[in-house]
Coordinates of N, CA and C in Angstrom, one line a residue:
M266 N 141.9 263.4 -5.4 CA 143.2 263.4 -4.7 C 144.3 262.8 -5.6
N267 N 145.5 263.4 -5.6 CA 146.6 263.0 -6.4 C 147.5 262.0 -5.6
Y268 N 147.9 261.0 -6.3 CA 148.8 260.0 -5.7 C 150.1 259.8 -6.5
E269 N 151.1 259.5 -5.8 CA 152.4 259.3 -6.4 C 152.6 258.0 -7.2
N270 N 152.1 256.9 -6.6 CA 152.4 255.6 -7.1 C 151.2 254.7 -7.4
I271 N 150.0 255.3 -7.4 CA 148.8 254.5 -7.7 C 147.8 255.3 -8.5
L272 N 147.0 254.6 -9.3 CA 145.9 255.2 -10.1 C 144.6 254.7 -9.5
V273 N 143.6 255.6 -9.5 CA 142.3 255.3 -8.9 C 141.2 255.7 -9.9
S274 N 140.4 254.7 -10.2 CA 139.2 255.0 -11.1 C 137.9 254.5 -10.4
I275 N 136.8 255.1 -10.7 CA 135.5 254.7 -10.2 C 134.5 254.6 -11.3
E276 N 133.9 253.4 -11.4 CA 132.9 253.2 -12.4 C 131.8 252.3 -11.9
E277 N 130.6 252.7 -12.0 CA 129.4 251.9 -11.6 C 129.6 251.4 -10.2
K278 N 130.0 252.2 -9.3 CA 130.2 252.0 -7.8 C 131.3 251.0 -7.5
I279 N 132.2 250.8 -8.5 CA 133.4 249.9 -8.3 C 134.6 250.8 -8.4
A280 N 135.4 250.9 -7.4 CA 136.7 251.6 -7.4 C 137.8 250.6 -7.8
T281 N 138.6 251.0 -8.7 CA 139.8 250.1 -9.0 C 141.1 250.9 -8.7
I282 N 141.9 250.3 -7.8 CA 143.2 250.9 -7.5 C 144.3 250.1 -8.2
T283 N 145.1 250.8 -9.0 CA 146.1 250.2 -9.7 C 147.5 250.7 -9.2
I284 N 148.3 249.8 -8.6 CA 149.6 250.1 -8.1 C 150.5 250.3 -9.4
N285 N 151.1 251.5 -9.5 CA 151.7 251.9 -10.7 C 153.2 252.3 -10.6
R286 N 153.9 251.2 -10.4 CA 155.4 251.4 -10.4 C 156.0 250.3 -11.3
P287 N 155.6 250.3 -12.5 CA 156.0 249.1 -13.4 C 157.5 248.9 -13.5
T288 N 158.3 249.9 -13.5 CA 159.7 249.7 -13.6 C 160.3 249.0 -12.3
K289 N 159.6 249.1 -11.2 CA 160.0 248.4 -10.0 C 159.1 247.2 -9.7
L290 N 158.4 246.7 -10.8 CA 157.5 245.6 -10.6 C 156.5 245.9 -9.5
N291 N 156.1 247.1 -9.4 CA 155.1 247.6 -8.4 C 155.5 247.3 -6.9
A292 N 156.8 247.3 -6.7 CA 157.2 247.0 -5.3 C 156.7 248.0 -4.3
L293 N 156.4 247.6 -3.1 CA 155.8 248.4 -2.1 C 157.0 249.2 -1.4
N294 N 156.9 250.5 -1.5 CA 157.8 251.4 -0.7 C 156.9 252.2 0.3
K295 N 157.5 253.0 1.1 CA 156.7 253.8 2.0 C 155.6 254.7 1.4
A296 N 156.0 255.3 0.2 CA 155.1 256.2 -0.5 C 153.9 255.5 -1.0
T297 N 154.2 254.3 -1.5 CA 153.1 253.5 -2.1 C 152.1 253.0 -1.0
I298 N 152.7 252.6 0.1 CA 151.8 252.2 1.3 C 151.0 253.3 1.7
S299 N 151.6 254.5 1.8 CA 150.9 255.7 2.2 C 149.8 256.0 1.2
D300 N 150.1 256.0 -0.1 CA 149.1 256.2 -1.1 C 147.9 255.3 -1.0
L301 N 148.2 254.0 -0.8 CA 147.1 253.0 -0.7 C 146.3 253.2 0.5
S302 N 146.9 253.5 1.6 CA 146.2 253.8 2.9 C 145.2 255.0 2.7
K303 N 145.7 256.1 2.1 CA 144.9 257.2 1.9 C 143.8 257.0 1.0
A304 N 144.1 256.3 -0.1 CA 143.0 256.0 -1.1 C 141.9 255.1 -0.6
I305 N 142.3 254.0 0.1 CA 141.3 253.1 0.7 C 140.5 253.8 1.8
S306 N 141.1 254.6 2.5 CA 140.4 255.4 3.5 C 139.3 256.3 2.9
A307 N 139.7 257.0 1.8 CA 138.8 257.9 1.1 C 137.7 257.1 0.5
L308 N 138.0 256.0 -0.2 CA 137.0 255.2 -0.9 C 136.1 254.5 0.1
G309 N 136.6 254.2 1.3 CA 135.8 253.6 2.3 C 134.7 254.5 2.8
G310 N 135.0 255.8 2.7 CA 134.0 256.8 3.1 C 133.1 257.4 2.0
D311 N 133.3 256.9 0.8 CA 132.6 257.4 -0.4 C 131.4 256.6 -0.6
E312 N 130.2 257.2 -0.5 CA 128.9 256.5 -0.6 C 128.7 256.0 -2.1
N313 N 129.4 256.5 -3.0 CA 129.3 256.1 -4.4 C 130.1 254.9 -4.7
V314 N 130.9 254.4 -3.7 CA 131.7 253.2 -3.9 C 131.2 252.1 -3.1
R315 N 131.0 250.9 -3.7 CA 130.5 249.8 -2.9 C 131.5 248.6 -2.9
V316 N 132.4 248.6 -3.8 CA 133.5 247.5 -3.9 C 134.8 248.1 -4.3
I317 N 135.9 247.7 -3.8 CA 137.2 248.1 -4.2 C 138.0 247.0 -4.8
I318 N 138.6 247.1 -5.9 CA 139.5 246.2 -6.5 C 140.9 246.7 -6.5
I319 N 141.9 245.9 -6.1 CA 143.3 246.3 -6.1 C 144.0 245.4 -7.1
T320 N 144.8 246.0 -8.0 CA 145.6 245.3 -9.0 C 146.9 246.0 -9.2
G321 N 147.7 245.4 -10.1 CA 149.0 246.0 -10.4 C 149.0 246.5 -11.9
S322 N 149.9 247.4 -12.2 CA 150.0 247.8 -13.6 C 150.9 246.9 -14.3
G323 N 150.7 246.8 -15.6 CA 151.5 245.9 -16.5 C 151.0 244.5 -16.4
E324 N 151.8 243.6 -17.1 CA 151.4 242.2 -17.2 C 152.3 241.3 -16.3
K325 N 153.3 241.8 -15.6 CA 154.3 241.0 -14.9 C 154.0 240.8 -13.5
A326 N 153.5 241.9 -12.8 CA 153.5 241.9 -11.4 C 152.2 242.6 -10.8
F327 N 151.7 241.9 -9.8 CA 150.7 242.6 -8.9 C 151.5 243.5 -8.0
V328 N 152.3 242.9 -7.1 CA 153.3 243.6 -6.3 C 154.4 242.5 -6.1
A329 N 155.6 242.8 -6.6 CA 156.7 241.8 -6.5 C 157.5 241.8 -5.2
G330 N 157.0 242.5 -4.2 CA 157.6 242.5 -2.9 C 157.7 243.9 -2.4
A331 N 158.5 244.1 -1.3 CA 158.8 245.4 -0.7 C 160.0 245.9 -1.3
D332 N 160.2 247.2 -1.2 CA 161.3 247.9 -1.7 C 162.5 247.8 -0.7
I333 N 163.3 246.8 -0.9 CA 164.3 246.4 0.1 C 165.3 247.5 0.3
S334 N 165.6 248.3 -0.6 CA 166.6 249.4 -0.5 C 166.2 250.4 0.7
E335 N 164.9 250.4 1.0 CA 164.4 251.4 2.0 C 164.8 250.9 3.4
F336 N 164.9 249.6 3.6 CA 165.1 249.1 5.0 C 166.3 248.3 5.2
A337 N 167.2 248.2 4.2 CA 168.4 247.3 4.3 C 169.3 247.7 5.5
N338 N 169.2 248.9 6.0 CA 170.1 249.3 7.1 C 169.4 249.6 8.4
Y339 N 168.1 249.1 8.5 CA 167.3 249.3 9.7 C 167.9 248.6 10.9
T340 N 167.6 249.2 12.0 CA 167.9 248.5 13.3 C 166.7 247.6 13.7
T341 N 166.9 246.9 14.8 CA 165.8 246.1 15.3 C 164.5 246.9 15.6
V342 N 164.8 248.1 16.2 CA 163.6 248.9 16.6 C 163.0 249.5 15.3
E343 N 163.7 249.9 14.4 CA 163.2 250.5 13.1 C 162.4 249.4 12.4
G344 N 162.9 248.2 12.4 CA 162.3 247.1 11.7 C 160.9 246.8 12.3
A345 N 160.9 246.7 13.6 CA 159.6 246.5 14.3 C 158.6 247.6 14.0
Q346 N 159.1 248.8 14.0 CA 158.2 250.0 13.8 C 157.7 249.9 12.3
L347 N 158.5 249.5 11.4 CA 158.1 249.4 10.0 C 156.9 248.5 9.9
A348 N 157.1 247.3 10.5 CA 156.0 246.3 10.4 C 154.7 246.8 11.1
A349 N 154.9 247.4 12.3 CA 153.7 247.9 13.1 C 153.0 248.9 12.3
E350 N 153.7 249.9 11.8 CA 153.0 251.0 11.1 C 152.4 250.5 9.8
G351 N 153.0 249.6 9.1 CA 152.4 249.1 7.8 C 151.2 248.3 8.1
Q352 N 151.2 247.5 9.1 CA 150.0 246.7 9.5 C 148.9 247.5 9.9
E353 N 149.1 248.5 10.7 CA 148.0 249.4 11.2 C 147.4 250.2 10.1
S354 N 148.3 250.9 9.3 CA 147.9 251.8 8.3 C 147.3 251.2 7.0
L355 N 147.7 250.0 6.7 CA 147.2 249.4 5.4 C 146.7 248.0 5.6
F356 N 147.5 247.0 6.0 CA 147.1 245.6 5.9 C 145.9 245.3 6.8
D357 N 146.0 245.7 8.1 CA 144.9 245.4 9.0 C 143.7 246.3 8.6
F358 N 144.0 247.5 8.1 CA 143.0 248.5 7.7 C 142.1 247.9 6.6
I359 N 142.8 247.3 5.6 CA 142.0 246.6 4.5 C 141.2 245.5 5.1
E360 N 141.8 244.6 5.8 CA 141.1 243.4 6.3 C 139.8 243.8 7.1
N361 N 139.8 244.9 7.8 CA 138.7 245.3 8.7 C 137.8 246.3 8.0
L362 N 138.1 246.7 6.8 CA 137.2 247.6 6.1 C 135.8 247.0 5.9
R363 N 134.8 247.8 6.0 CA 133.4 247.3 5.9 C 133.0 247.2 4.5
K364 N 133.8 247.6 3.5 CA 133.5 247.5 2.1 C 134.4 246.4 1.6
P365 N 133.8 245.5 0.7 CA 134.7 244.4 0.2 C 135.8 244.9 -0.6
V366 N 137.0 244.4 -0.4 CA 138.2 244.7 -1.1 C 138.7 243.4 -1.8
I367 N 138.8 243.4 -3.1 CA 139.2 242.2 -3.9 C 140.5 242.4 -4.5
A368 N 141.4 241.5 -4.3 CA 142.7 241.5 -5.0 C 142.6 240.8 -6.4
A369 N 142.9 241.6 -7.4 CA 143.0 241.0 -8.8 C 144.5 240.8 -9.1
V370 N 145.0 239.6 -8.8 CA 146.5 239.4 -8.8 C 146.9 239.1 -10.2
N371 N 147.6 240.0 -10.9 CA 147.9 239.9 -12.3 C 149.3 239.5 -12.6
G372 N 150.0 238.9 -11.7 CA 151.4 238.5 -11.9 C 152.1 238.1 -10.6
F373 N 153.3 238.5 -10.5 CA 154.0 238.1 -9.2 C 153.4 238.8 -8.0
A374 N 153.1 238.0 -7.0 CA 152.7 238.6 -5.7 C 153.6 237.9 -4.7
L375 N 154.6 238.6 -4.4 CA 155.7 238.1 -3.5 C 155.9 238.9 -2.3
G376 N 156.2 238.3 -1.2 CA 156.5 239.1 0.0 C 155.3 240.0 0.4
G377 N 155.6 241.3 0.5 CA 154.6 242.3 0.9 C 153.5 242.3 -0.1
G378 N 153.7 241.9 -1.4 CA 152.7 241.8 -2.4 C 151.7 240.7 -2.1
L379 N 152.1 239.6 -1.7 CA 151.2 238.5 -1.3 C 150.5 238.9 0.0
E380 N 151.2 239.5 0.9 CA 150.6 240.0 2.2 C 149.5 241.0 1.9
L381 N 149.7 241.9 0.9 CA 148.6 242.8 0.5 C 147.4 242.1 0.0
A382 N 147.7 241.1 -0.9 CA 146.6 240.3 -1.5 C 145.8 239.6 -0.4
M383 N 146.6 239.0 0.6 CA 145.9 238.2 1.6 C 145.1 239.1 2.6
A384 N 145.5 240.4 2.7 CA 144.7 241.3 3.5 C 143.4 241.6 2.9
C385 N 143.3 241.5 1.6 CA 142.0 241.7 0.9 C 141.0 240.6 1.3
H386 N 139.8 240.8 1.0 CA 138.7 239.9 1.5 C 138.7 238.6 0.7
F387 N 139.1 238.6 -0.6 CA 139.4 237.4 -1.3 C 140.2 237.8 -2.5
R388 N 140.6 236.8 -3.3 CA 141.6 237.0 -4.4 C 141.2 236.3 -5.6
V389 N 141.4 236.9 -6.8 CA 141.2 236.4 -8.1 C 142.6 236.5 -8.8
A390 N 143.1 235.4 -9.4 CA 144.4 235.5 -10.0 C 144.4 235.2 -11.5
S391 N 145.3 235.9 -12.2 CA 145.5 235.5 -13.6 C 146.3 234.3 -13.7
D392 N 146.3 233.6 -14.8 CA 146.9 232.3 -14.9 C 148.4 232.3 -15.0
N393 N 149.0 233.5 -15.1 CA 150.4 233.6 -15.1 C 151.0 234.1 -13.7
A394 N 150.1 234.2 -12.7 CA 150.5 234.7 -11.4 C 151.4 233.7 -10.7
K395 N 152.3 234.2 -9.9 CA 153.2 233.4 -9.0 C 153.1 234.1 -7.7
M396 N 153.1 233.2 -6.6 CA 152.9 233.8 -5.3 C 153.9 233.1 -4.3
G397 N 154.3 233.9 -3.3 CA 155.3 233.3 -2.4 C 155.7 234.3 -1.3
L398 N 156.2 233.9 -0.3 CA 156.8 234.7 0.8 C 158.3 234.4 1.0
P399 N 159.1 235.1 0.3 CA 160.6 234.7 0.2 C 161.4 235.4 1.3
E400 N 160.8 236.0 2.3 CA 161.6 236.8 3.2 C 162.7 236.1 3.9
V401 N 162.6 234.8 4.1 CA 163.7 234.1 4.8 C 165.0 234.1 4.0
T402 N 164.9 234.3 2.7 CA 166.1 234.4 1.9 C 166.9 235.7 2.1
L403 N 166.2 236.7 2.8 CA 166.8 237.9 3.2 C 167.2 238.0 4.7
G404 N 167.0 236.9 5.4 CA 167.2 236.8 6.8 C 166.1 237.5 7.6
L405 N 164.9 237.5 7.0 CA 163.7 238.1 7.6 C 162.6 237.1 7.7
I406 N 161.5 237.5 8.3 CA 160.2 236.8 8.2 C 159.2 237.7 7.6
P407 N 158.1 237.3 7.1 CA 157.0 238.2 6.7 C 156.6 239.1 7.8
G408 N 156.5 240.4 7.5 CA 156.2 241.3 8.6 C 155.0 242.1 8.5
Y409 N 154.2 241.9 7.4 CA 152.9 242.5 7.2 C 151.8 241.6 7.3
G410 N 151.9 240.6 8.3 CA 150.8 239.7 8.6 C 150.8 238.4 7.9
G411 N 151.9 238.1 7.1 CA 152.0 236.9 6.4 C 152.0 235.6 7.2
T412 N 152.7 235.7 8.3 CA 152.7 234.5 9.2 C 151.4 234.2 9.8
Q413 N 150.5 235.1 9.8 CA 149.2 235.0 10.4 C 148.1 234.6 9.4
R414 N 148.1 235.4 8.3 CA 147.0 235.2 7.3 C 147.3 234.0 6.4
L415 N 148.5 233.6 6.1 CA 148.7 232.5 5.2 C 148.2 231.2 5.8
P416 N 148.5 230.9 7.1 CA 148.0 229.7 7.7 C 146.5 229.7 7.8
Q417 N 145.8 230.8 8.0 CA 144.4 230.9 8.0 C 143.8 230.5 6.6
L418 N 144.5 230.8 5.6 CA 144.0 230.5 4.2 C 144.4 229.1 3.7
V419 N 145.6 228.7 4.0 CA 146.1 227.4 3.3 C 146.4 226.3 4.3
G420 N 146.3 226.6 5.6 CA 146.6 225.6 6.7 C 148.0 225.8 7.2
K421 N 148.2 225.3 8.4 CA 149.5 225.5 9.1 C 150.6 224.8 8.3
G422 N 150.4 223.6 7.9 CA 151.5 222.8 7.3 C 152.0 223.4 6.0
R423 N 151.0 223.8 5.1 CA 151.4 224.4 3.8 C 152.1 225.8 4.1
A424 N 151.6 226.5 5.0 CA 152.2 227.8 5.3 C 153.6 227.7 5.8
M425 N 153.8 226.7 6.7 CA 155.2 226.4 7.2 C 156.1 226.1 6.0
E426 N 155.6 225.3 5.1 CA 156.5 224.9 4.0 C 156.8 226.1 3.1
M427 N 155.7 226.8 2.7 CA 155.9 228.0 1.8 C 156.9 229.0 2.4
I428 N 156.7 229.3 3.7 CA 157.6 230.3 4.3 C 159.0 229.8 4.5
M429 N 159.2 228.6 5.0 CA 160.5 228.1 5.3 C 161.3 227.7 4.0
T430 N 160.6 227.3 2.9 CA 161.3 227.1 1.7 C 161.5 228.3 0.8
A431 N 160.7 229.3 1.1 CA 160.6 230.5 0.3 C 160.2 230.3 -1.2
A432 N 159.5 229.2 -1.4 CA 159.1 228.7 -2.7 C 157.9 229.5 -3.3
M433 N 158.0 229.7 -4.6 CA 156.8 230.3 -5.3 C 155.9 229.2 -5.7
I434 N 154.6 229.5 -5.7 CA 153.6 228.6 -6.2 C 152.9 229.2 -7.4
S435 N 152.3 228.4 -8.3 CA 151.6 228.9 -9.4 C 150.2 229.3 -9.0
A436 N 149.5 229.9 -9.9 CA 148.1 230.3 -9.7 C 147.2 229.1 -9.5
E437 N 147.5 228.1 -10.2 CA 146.6 226.9 -10.1 C 146.9 226.2 -8.7
E438 N 148.2 226.2 -8.3 CA 148.5 225.6 -6.9 C 147.8 226.5 -5.9
A439 N 147.9 227.8 -6.1 CA 147.2 228.7 -5.1 C 145.7 228.5 -5.0
K440 N 145.1 228.2 -6.1 CA 143.7 227.8 -6.1 C 143.4 226.5 -5.4
Q441 N 144.3 225.5 -5.6 CA 144.1 224.3 -4.9 C 144.3 224.4 -3.4
Y442 N 145.2 225.3 -3.0 CA 145.5 225.6 -1.6 C 144.4 226.4 -0.9
G443 N 143.5 227.0 -1.7 CA 142.5 227.9 -1.1 C 143.0 229.4 -1.0
L444 N 144.2 229.7 -1.5 CA 144.8 231.0 -1.4 C 144.1 232.0 -2.3
V445 N 143.6 231.5 -3.5 CA 142.8 232.3 -4.4 C 141.5 231.6 -4.7
N446 N 140.5 232.4 -5.1 CA 139.2 231.8 -5.4 C 139.0 231.3 -6.8
H447 N 139.7 232.1 -7.7 CA 139.5 231.8 -9.1 C 140.8 232.1 -9.9
V448 N 141.0 231.4 -11.0 CA 142.2 231.6 -11.9 C 141.6 231.8 -13.3
V449 N 141.9 232.9 -13.9 CA 141.4 233.2 -15.3 C 142.6 233.7 -16.1
P450 N 142.4 233.7 -17.5 CA 143.4 234.3 -18.3 C 143.6 235.7 -18.0
Q451 N 144.9 236.2 -18.1 CA 145.2 237.6 -17.7 C 144.3 238.6 -18.4
A452 N 144.0 238.4 -19.7 CA 143.2 239.4 -20.4 C 141.8 239.5 -19.8
E453 N 141.4 238.5 -19.1 CA 140.0 238.5 -18.5 C 139.9 238.8 -17.0
L454 N 141.1 239.1 -16.5 CA 141.2 239.2 -15.0 C 140.3 240.3 -14.5
L455 N 140.4 241.5 -15.0 CA 139.6 242.6 -14.4 C 138.1 242.5 -14.8
S456 N 137.8 242.0 -16.0 CA 136.4 241.9 -16.3 C 135.8 240.8 -15.5
F457 N 136.5 239.7 -15.2 CA 135.9 238.6 -14.4 C 135.7 239.1 -13.0
T458 N 136.7 239.8 -12.4 CA 136.6 240.4 -11.1 C 135.5 241.4 -11.0
T459 N 135.3 242.2 -12.0 CA 134.2 243.2 -12.0 C 132.9 242.5 -12.0
V460 N 132.7 241.4 -12.7 CA 131.5 240.7 -12.6 C 131.1 240.2 -11.2
I461 N 132.1 239.7 -10.5 CA 131.9 239.4 -9.1 C 131.5 240.6 -8.3
A462 N 132.2 241.7 -8.5 CA 131.9 243.0 -7.8 C 130.5 243.4 -8.0
H463 N 130.0 243.3 -9.3 CA 128.6 243.6 -9.5 C 127.6 242.7 -8.8
K464 N 127.9 241.5 -8.6 CA 127.1 240.6 -7.9 C 127.0 241.0 -6.4
I465 N 128.1 241.5 -5.9 CA 128.2 242.0 -4.5 C 127.3 243.3 -4.4
I466 N 127.4 244.1 -5.3 CA 126.7 245.4 -5.3 C 125.2 245.3 -5.2
K467 N 124.7 244.2 -5.7 CA 123.2 243.9 -5.7 C 122.7 243.7 -4.3
N468 N 123.6 243.4 -3.4 CA 123.2 243.1 -2.0 C 123.4 244.2 -1.0
A469 N 122.8 244.0 0.2 CA 122.8 245.1 1.2 C 124.1 245.5 1.7
P470 N 124.6 246.7 1.6 CA 125.9 247.1 2.0 C 126.1 247.0 3.5
F471 N 125.2 247.3 4.3 CA 125.3 247.3 5.8 C 125.5 245.8 6.2
A472 N 124.7 244.9 5.6 CA 124.8 243.5 5.9 C 126.1 242.9 5.5
I473 N 126.6 243.3 4.3 CA 127.9 242.9 3.9 C 129.0 243.3 4.8
G474 N 129.0 244.5 5.3 CA 129.9 245.0 6.3 C 129.9 244.2 7.6
K475 N 128.7 243.9 8.0 CA 128.6 243.1 9.2 C 129.1 241.6 9.0
A476 N 128.9 241.1 7.8 CA 129.4 239.8 7.5 C 130.9 239.7 7.5
I477 N 131.5 240.8 7.0 CA 133.0 240.9 7.0 C 133.5 240.9 8.5
K478 N 132.8 241.7 9.3 CA 133.2 241.8 10.7 C 133.0 240.5 11.4
S479 N 131.9 239.8 11.2 CA 131.7 238.6 11.8 C 132.6 237.5 11.4
I480 N 132.9 237.4 10.1 CA 133.9 236.4 9.7 C 135.2 236.6 10.2
N481 N 135.7 237.9 10.2 CA 137.0 238.2 10.7 C 137.1 237.9 12.2
A482 N 136.0 238.0 13.0 CA 136.0 237.8 14.4 C 136.5 236.4 14.8
N483 N 136.2 235.5 13.9 CA 136.5 234.1 14.2 C 138.1 233.9 14.2
F484 N 138.8 234.8 13.6 CA 140.3 234.7 13.5 C 141.0 235.7 14.5
K485 N 140.3 236.3 15.4 CA 140.9 237.3 16.3 C 141.0 236.7 17.7
D486 N 142.1 236.9 18.3 CA 142.3 236.4 19.6 C 141.4 237.2 20.6
G487 N 140.7 236.5 21.5 CA 139.9 237.2 22.4 C 138.5 237.5 21.9
K488 N 138.2 237.1 20.7 CA 136.9 237.4 20.1 C 136.1 236.1 19.9
N489 N 134.9 236.1 20.2 CA 134.0 235.0 20.0 C 133.2 235.3 18.7
G490 N 133.5 234.6 17.6 CA 132.8 234.9 16.4 C 131.3 234.7 16.4
F491 N 130.9 233.7 17.2 CA 129.4 233.5 17.3 C 128.8 234.7 18.0
D492 N 129.4 235.2 19.0 CA 128.8 236.4 19.7 C 128.8 237.6 18.7
T493 N 129.8 237.8 18.0 CA 129.8 238.9 17.0 C 128.8 238.7 16.0
E494 N 128.6 237.5 15.5 CA 127.5 237.2 14.5 C 126.1 237.5 15.1
I495 N 125.9 237.1 16.3 CA 124.6 237.3 16.9 C 124.3 238.8 17.0
K496 N 125.3 239.6 17.5 CA 125.1 241.0 17.7 C 124.9 241.7 16.3
S497 N 125.7 241.3 15.3 CA 125.6 241.9 14.0 C 124.3 241.5 13.3
F498 N 123.8 240.3 13.5 CA 122.6 239.8 13.0 C 121.4 240.7 13.5
G499 N 121.5 240.9 14.8 CA 120.4 241.8 15.4 C 120.5 243.2 14.9
E500 N 121.7 243.7 14.7 CA 121.8 245.1 14.2 C 121.2 245.3 12.8
C501 N 121.3 244.3 12.0 CA 120.7 244.3 10.7 C 119.2 244.6 10.7
F502 N 118.5 244.2 11.7 CA 117.1 244.4 11.8 C 116.7 245.8 11.9
G503 N 117.6 246.7 12.4 CA 117.3 248.1 12.5 C 117.6 248.9 11.3
T504 N 117.9 248.3 10.2 CA 118.3 249.1 9.0 C 117.1 249.2 8.0
Q505 N 117.2 250.2 7.2 CA 116.2 250.4 6.1 C 116.4 249.3 5.0
D506 N 117.7 248.8 4.9 CA 118.0 247.8 3.9 C 117.2 246.5 4.3
F507 N 117.1 246.2 5.6 CA 116.4 245.0 6.0 C 114.9 245.1 5.6
K508 N 114.3 246.3 5.9 CA 112.9 246.5 5.6 C 112.7 246.4 4.1
E509 N 113.7 247.0 3.3 CA 113.6 246.9 1.8 C 113.7 245.5 1.3
G510 N 114.7 244.8 1.9 CA 115.0 243.4 1.4 C 113.8 242.5 1.7
T511 N 113.2 242.6 2.9 CA 112.1 241.7 3.2 C 110.9 242.1 2.4
T512 N 110.6 243.4 2.3 CA 109.5 243.8 1.5 C 109.6 243.4 0.1
A513 N 110.8 243.6 -0.5 CA 111.0 243.3 -1.9 C 110.7 241.8 -2.1
F514 N 111.2 241.0 -1.2 CA 111.0 239.5 -1.3 C 109.5 239.2 -1.3
L515 N 108.8 239.8 -0.3 CA 107.4 239.4 -0.2 C 106.6 240.0 -1.4
E516 N 107.1 241.1 -2.0 CA 106.4 241.7 -3.1 C 106.9 241.1 -4.5
K517 N 107.8 240.1 -4.4 CA 108.4 239.5 -5.5 C 109.0 240.4 -6.6
R518 N 109.8 241.3 -6.0 CA 110.6 242.3 -6.9 C 112.0 242.4 -6.4
K519 N 112.9 243.0 -7.2 CA 114.2 243.2 -6.8 C 114.4 244.3 -5.8
A520 N 115.2 244.1 -4.8 CA 115.4 245.1 -3.7 C 116.3 246.2 -4.3
E521 N 116.1 247.4 -3.8 CA 116.9 248.6 -4.1 C 117.6 249.0 -2.7
F522 N 118.8 248.6 -2.5 CA 119.5 248.8 -1.3 C 120.2 250.2 -1.3
T523 N 120.2 250.9 -0.1 CA 120.9 252.2 0.0 C 122.0 252.2 0.9
G524 N 122.2 251.1 1.7 CA 123.2 251.0 2.7 C 122.9 251.7 4.0
K525 N 121.6 251.9 4.2 CA 121.1 252.6 5.4 C 120.2 251.7 6.2

């Protein structure tokens, strides 16, 4: 599949999506959001892909924000529609995908860029990365899930301060806050993230998908995370991967999981 603003590569069951608008610091416009949505949907259904990594091209930016020129003249109705469509087609879609999606944050992750990173299941940052939600400087608030996901990751107080001051934080501060899991030199970012991806690939895909679903349930209104966990735990018993995993353990060998 050909894309306008992203590059996709697959190697050893790991798909890497690179947002490729370097002259715009990889800013998200409608075309890029559409490309990402289509690519992640396709990779989500590809049995040869077990983990997805999202990063940005160049050394300056993961995604430096949304393309403001596209919505500068929107009405209230158009603004709400922009947020709703973006959340459904991309940000919520990533969060609920049953395959792990890791953000490799290689520079500025601002506004929609940080919201994209937060929609991923976890984040690794280069040591030059800067993160923030500066929407209030434009007379807006984060519209792609930022007001919801940031408090879940860093706590209500820190999220309030970051959003209201529009301040950027460093990669090390983001790690202290719990916003990113690891900080590494930029030259090592993708190799380090790939090592984590290979650790994930060794484990049962069906179980990983159910773990994602169960963890997410704890943060959904009207959902009981414990109930979701109980049901998902039971469903794992009906898989070939469960039989393979337990048999391999008893036979003292490495399991060969198929995702079935």
